[in-house]
Amino acid sequence: MMRLPWFEYRAPRSIGEAARILAGEGPEAMLIAGGTDLLPNMKRRQMAPKILVSLRHIPEMKRNGSALGAGTTLTEIVTKTELPLGLRQAAHQVATVHLRNMGTLGGNLCLDTRCNYYNQNYEWRKAIDFCLKKDGAICWVATASKRCVAMSSTDCAPALMAIGARVKLVSAGGGREVALEDFYNNDGIDYLKRRPDEILTEIKIESSASCYWKLRRRGAFDFPVLGVAAAIRSDGDIRIALGAVASRPFLVDKANEFLKGKKLTDEVIEEAGRLVASRAKPMDNADLDLYWRKEVSADFVGYALRELRGDDMRATRLRITRYAL
Amino acid sequence: MGPSPAYSYTACVVEAEVEPKTGWISVPKIWIAHDIGRTINPVLARGQVEGSVYMGLSEALMEEQVFRRLPPKLSSALVHKIPSLLEYKSLTSLDMPEVDTVLIEDPDPNCPFGAKEAGQGPLLPVMPAVANAIYDAIGVRIDELPITPDKILKALELKAQGKPGRVGPNHFPAVPYPEPLIVPPPWEGGDGKEVKKNDAAAVV
């Protein structure tokens, strides 16, 4: 049976207090919000922090205004119709209802990277002599790789990246704001540029026309094996962001450069799809055939740009996601 | 079927849509007619049949055991790629098609109250019906389960090259079957123990 390891639980009432605890305890302490990612990982001993600092009892984390509090649950995101559609579509396709009721936007952005050889219980990982990401020396996905290739599996990050979101990080020493695209490293182990003493407190977004398309095997409960987000910024530029095809979500600069100032004709959409597909580098560490996943990224870009253009994509969306938001 | 003393029969019709560019498969509706003998509890019996459709469709489209051979410098061992129920997928309620269930009642005199079974029989026709529906939709044959979009694209590509549009094993595995034992029943003169020597043609 998988049980949680022992830990000390702290429940600060303000961001300042939480930041002070983090500063005092050092890397032994970890933050917990909804716990939907962290607690199963702790049961599998992928991490065993001595202290958990809860963000659930901090009203500021739930703030709502020009910036979204990182503690806003995914269900709340879905129900707020004033939020950009792409973000709501992404939040709606995370896991299942129960997990969305607990999981938070900040938690989804900081989601641990995933891999077939990592997201297993301790005994199984021990049986294969562990892996690069945790306790081992070899990457079982790419045995010659010196770098961990675990996959970024957040749905909300590409959706937010496309609309140009910025995140605020607060530590005991002060705060800083970074564009979401600068928040991630393409490294399965060190995947966030967040320092251990920093708290992701809020996400600043501008409203813009946007959409998010997610590839997974089933209509619910699956992590993405490809996420395509597209948005029209206020200056008219179109931005495409990809998720789940690398250790980080990223803006596809080559395609975004190409799309600058162009009208979304069928030819432009097709070329953009080709450019994006050339940047998608899925690995053999998740569901579905990896060559197929790379191949269909162009089609998914097509769906996203057509939806952005105003085409009626509901039938396609229903076929692929089983639910149209 | 299973512990049932009787043979049950099931007919299944599957409606499938395949997107030719991506190979994406949707199954909007399944009709299933099951020969149950006599229905004792109609609600439970329908539930059993619909549960079989659920299991059969999961088997047809998702469930798979994948192993990966490690390179020789790392022991050449086979590593299970999907060792947990997290990645071993079956349908969710959102993936489940509409199911039209028909129970065919023809009481079997050798069975209790004339009832046969409804447990596993209705599962079996679902997979071939899915494969046939996909062939009907897009003209390629997938000869192994699960039927996935990448296999469909592969088969379409083969077909476009003028080769047979089939993907899957191309031969039956060489199984070392033993010689059949023939034990004649009493009405054919046997005592139920005697093994007739190796003369299959003599026994009709």
PDB file of C-alpha atoms in Angstrom, chain A residues 44 114 116-117 119-120 124 128 138 140-144 215-223 284-289 292 295-296 299-300 303 319-323, chain B residues 17 19 21-27 61-64 68 70-71 73-74 79-84 86-92 94-95 146 148-150 153-154 157:
ATOM      1  CA  ARG A  44       5.257   7.157  -4.578  1.00  0.00           C
ATOM      2  CA  ARG A 114       5.940  13.397 -16.110  1.00  0.00           C
ATOM      3  CA  ASN A 116       6.413   6.520 -17.843  1.00  0.00           C
ATOM      4  CA  TYR A 117       9.538   5.577 -15.929  1.00  0.00           C
ATOM      5  CA  ASN A 119       5.433   8.264 -12.287  1.00  0.00           C
ATOM      6  CA  GLN A 120       5.521   4.796 -10.765  1.00  0.00           C
ATOM      7  CA  TRP A 124       8.670  -0.502  -9.478  1.00  0.00           C
ATOM      8  CA  ILE A 128      14.473  -0.886 -12.862  1.00  0.00           C
ATOM      9  CA  ILE A 138      20.066   6.441 -16.443  1.00  0.00           C
ATOM     10  CA  TRP A 140      15.236   4.918 -19.582  1.00  0.00           C
ATOM     11  CA  VAL A 141      13.500   6.847 -22.353  1.00  0.00           C
ATOM     12  CA  ALA A 142      16.652   7.963 -24.128  1.00  0.00           C
ATOM     13  CA  THR A 143      19.408   5.818 -22.633  1.00  0.00           C
ATOM     14  CA  ALA A 144      22.158   7.970 -24.147  1.00  0.00           C
ATOM     15  CA  LEU A 215      -4.639  15.707 -27.518  1.00  0.00           C
ATOM     16  CA  ARG A 216      -5.156  12.724 -25.239  1.00  0.00           C
ATOM     17  CA  ARG A 217      -6.586   9.271 -25.632  1.00  0.00           C
ATOM     18  CA  ARG A 218      -9.789   9.761 -23.687  1.00  0.00           C
ATOM     19  CA  GLY A 219     -12.359  12.463 -23.000  1.00  0.00           C
ATOM     20  CA  ALA A 220     -11.248  12.917 -19.394  1.00  0.00           C
ATOM     21  CA  PHE A 221      -8.611  12.051 -16.825  1.00  0.00           C
ATOM     22  CA  ASP A 222      -5.642  12.006 -19.191  1.00  0.00           C
ATOM     23  CA  PHE A 223      -2.642  14.273 -19.153  1.00  0.00           C
ATOM     24  CA  ASP A 284       8.500   7.925 -26.063  1.00  0.00           C
ATOM     25  CA  ASN A 285       7.511   8.432 -22.430  1.00  0.00           C
ATOM     26  CA  ALA A 286       3.777   9.025 -22.585  1.00  0.00           C
ATOM     27  CA  ASP A 287       0.612   7.642 -24.096  1.00  0.00           C
ATOM     28  CA  LEU A 288       0.065   7.149 -27.852  1.00  0.00           C
ATOM     29  CA  ASP A 289       2.619   6.635 -30.617  1.00  0.00           C
ATOM     30  CA  TRP A 292       1.922  10.026 -34.707  1.00  0.00           C
ATOM     31  CA  GLU A 295       2.572  14.270 -37.122  1.00  0.00           C
ATOM     32  CA  VAL A 296      -0.809  15.452 -35.840  1.00  0.00           C
ATOM     33  CA  ASP A 299      -3.503  19.244 -37.686  1.00  0.00           C
ATOM     34  CA  PHE A 300      -4.067  20.508 -34.158  1.00  0.00           C
ATOM     35  CA  TYR A 303      -7.919  23.290 -35.594  1.00  0.00           C
ATOM     36  CA  ARG A 319     -15.025  14.356 -31.710  1.00  0.00           C
ATOM     37  CA  ILE A 320     -11.640  14.995 -30.175  1.00  0.00           C
ATOM     38  CA  THR A 321     -12.343  16.238 -26.667  1.00  0.00           C
ATOM     39  CA  ARG A 322     -15.846  14.710 -26.289  1.00  0.00           C
ATOM     40  CA  TYR A 323     -16.960  18.011 -24.842  1.00  0.00           C
TER      41      TYR A 323
ATOM     42  CA  GLU B  17     -16.180   7.652 -37.780  1.00  0.00           C
ATOM     43  CA  GLU B  19     -10.861  11.257 -39.641  1.00  0.00           C
ATOM     44  CA  LYS B  21      -6.022  13.035 -41.974  1.00  0.00           C
ATOM     45  CA  THR B  22      -5.269  12.096 -38.388  1.00  0.00           C
ATOM     46  CA  GLY B  23      -6.765   8.609 -38.127  1.00  0.00           C
ATOM     47  CA  TRP B  24      -8.814   9.764 -35.131  1.00  0.00           C
ATOM     48  CA  ILE B  25     -11.564   7.251 -34.316  1.00  0.00           C
ATOM     49  CA  SER B  26     -14.961   8.102 -32.841  1.00  0.00           C
ATOM     50  CA  VAL B  27     -17.641   5.573 -32.007  1.00  0.00           C
ATOM     51  CA  LEU B  61      -9.456   0.987 -28.770  1.00  0.00           C
ATOM     52  CA  MET B  62      -7.197   1.321 -25.757  1.00  0.00           C
ATOM     53  CA  GLU B  63      -6.062  -1.516 -23.558  1.00  0.00           C
ATOM     54  CA  GLU B  64      -2.563  -2.633 -24.308  1.00  0.00           C
ATOM     55  CA  ARG B  68      10.399  -2.156 -24.332  1.00  0.00           C
ATOM     56  CA  LEU B  70      16.569  -2.164 -23.137  1.00  0.00           C
ATOM     57  CA  PRO B  71      19.840  -1.826 -25.051  1.00  0.00           C
ATOM     58  CA  LYS B  73      24.701  -2.408 -22.348  1.00  0.00           C
ATOM     59  CA  LEU B  74      21.741  -2.066 -19.956  1.00  0.00           C
ATOM     60  CA  VAL B  79      10.709  -3.245 -19.346  1.00  0.00           C
ATOM     61  CA  HIS B  80       6.984  -2.842 -19.021  1.00  0.00           C
ATOM     62  CA  LYS B  81       6.034   0.537 -20.411  1.00  0.00           C
ATOM     63  CA  ILE B  82       2.572   0.670 -18.881  1.00  0.00           C
ATOM     64  CA  PRO B  83       2.884  -0.996 -15.491  1.00  0.00           C
ATOM     65  CA  SER B  84       0.077   0.841 -13.707  1.00  0.00           C
ATOM     66  CA  LEU B  86      -2.672   5.184 -14.536  1.00  0.00           C
ATOM     67  CA  GLU B  87      -1.477   4.536 -18.071  1.00  0.00           C
ATOM     68  CA  TYR B  88      -3.381   1.329 -18.843  1.00  0.00           C
ATOM     69  CA  LYS B  89      -6.415   3.030 -20.242  1.00  0.00           C
ATOM     70  CA  SER B  90     -10.034   2.065 -20.468  1.00  0.00           C
ATOM     71  CA  LEU B  91     -12.945   4.264 -21.538  1.00  0.00           C
ATOM     72  CA  THR B  92     -14.290   7.046 -19.375  1.00  0.00           C
ATOM     73  CA  LEU B  94     -17.369  10.589 -21.789  1.00  0.00           C
ATOM     74  CA  ASP B  95     -15.957   8.100 -24.315  1.00  0.00           C
ATOM     75  CA  PRO B 146      -5.957  -1.960 -29.832  1.00  0.00           C
ATOM     76  CA  THR B 148      -5.235   3.201 -32.735  1.00  0.00           C
ATOM     77  CA  PRO B 149      -5.067   6.256 -35.006  1.00  0.00           C
ATOM     78  CA  ASP B 150      -1.374   5.721 -35.806  1.00  0.00           C
ATOM     79  CA  LEU B 153      -2.565   6.191 -40.794  1.00  0.00           C
ATOM     80  CA  LYS B 154       0.057   3.500 -41.403  1.00  0.00           C
ATOM     81  CA  GLU B 157      -0.167   4.972 -46.275  1.00  0.00           C
TER      82      GLU B 157
END
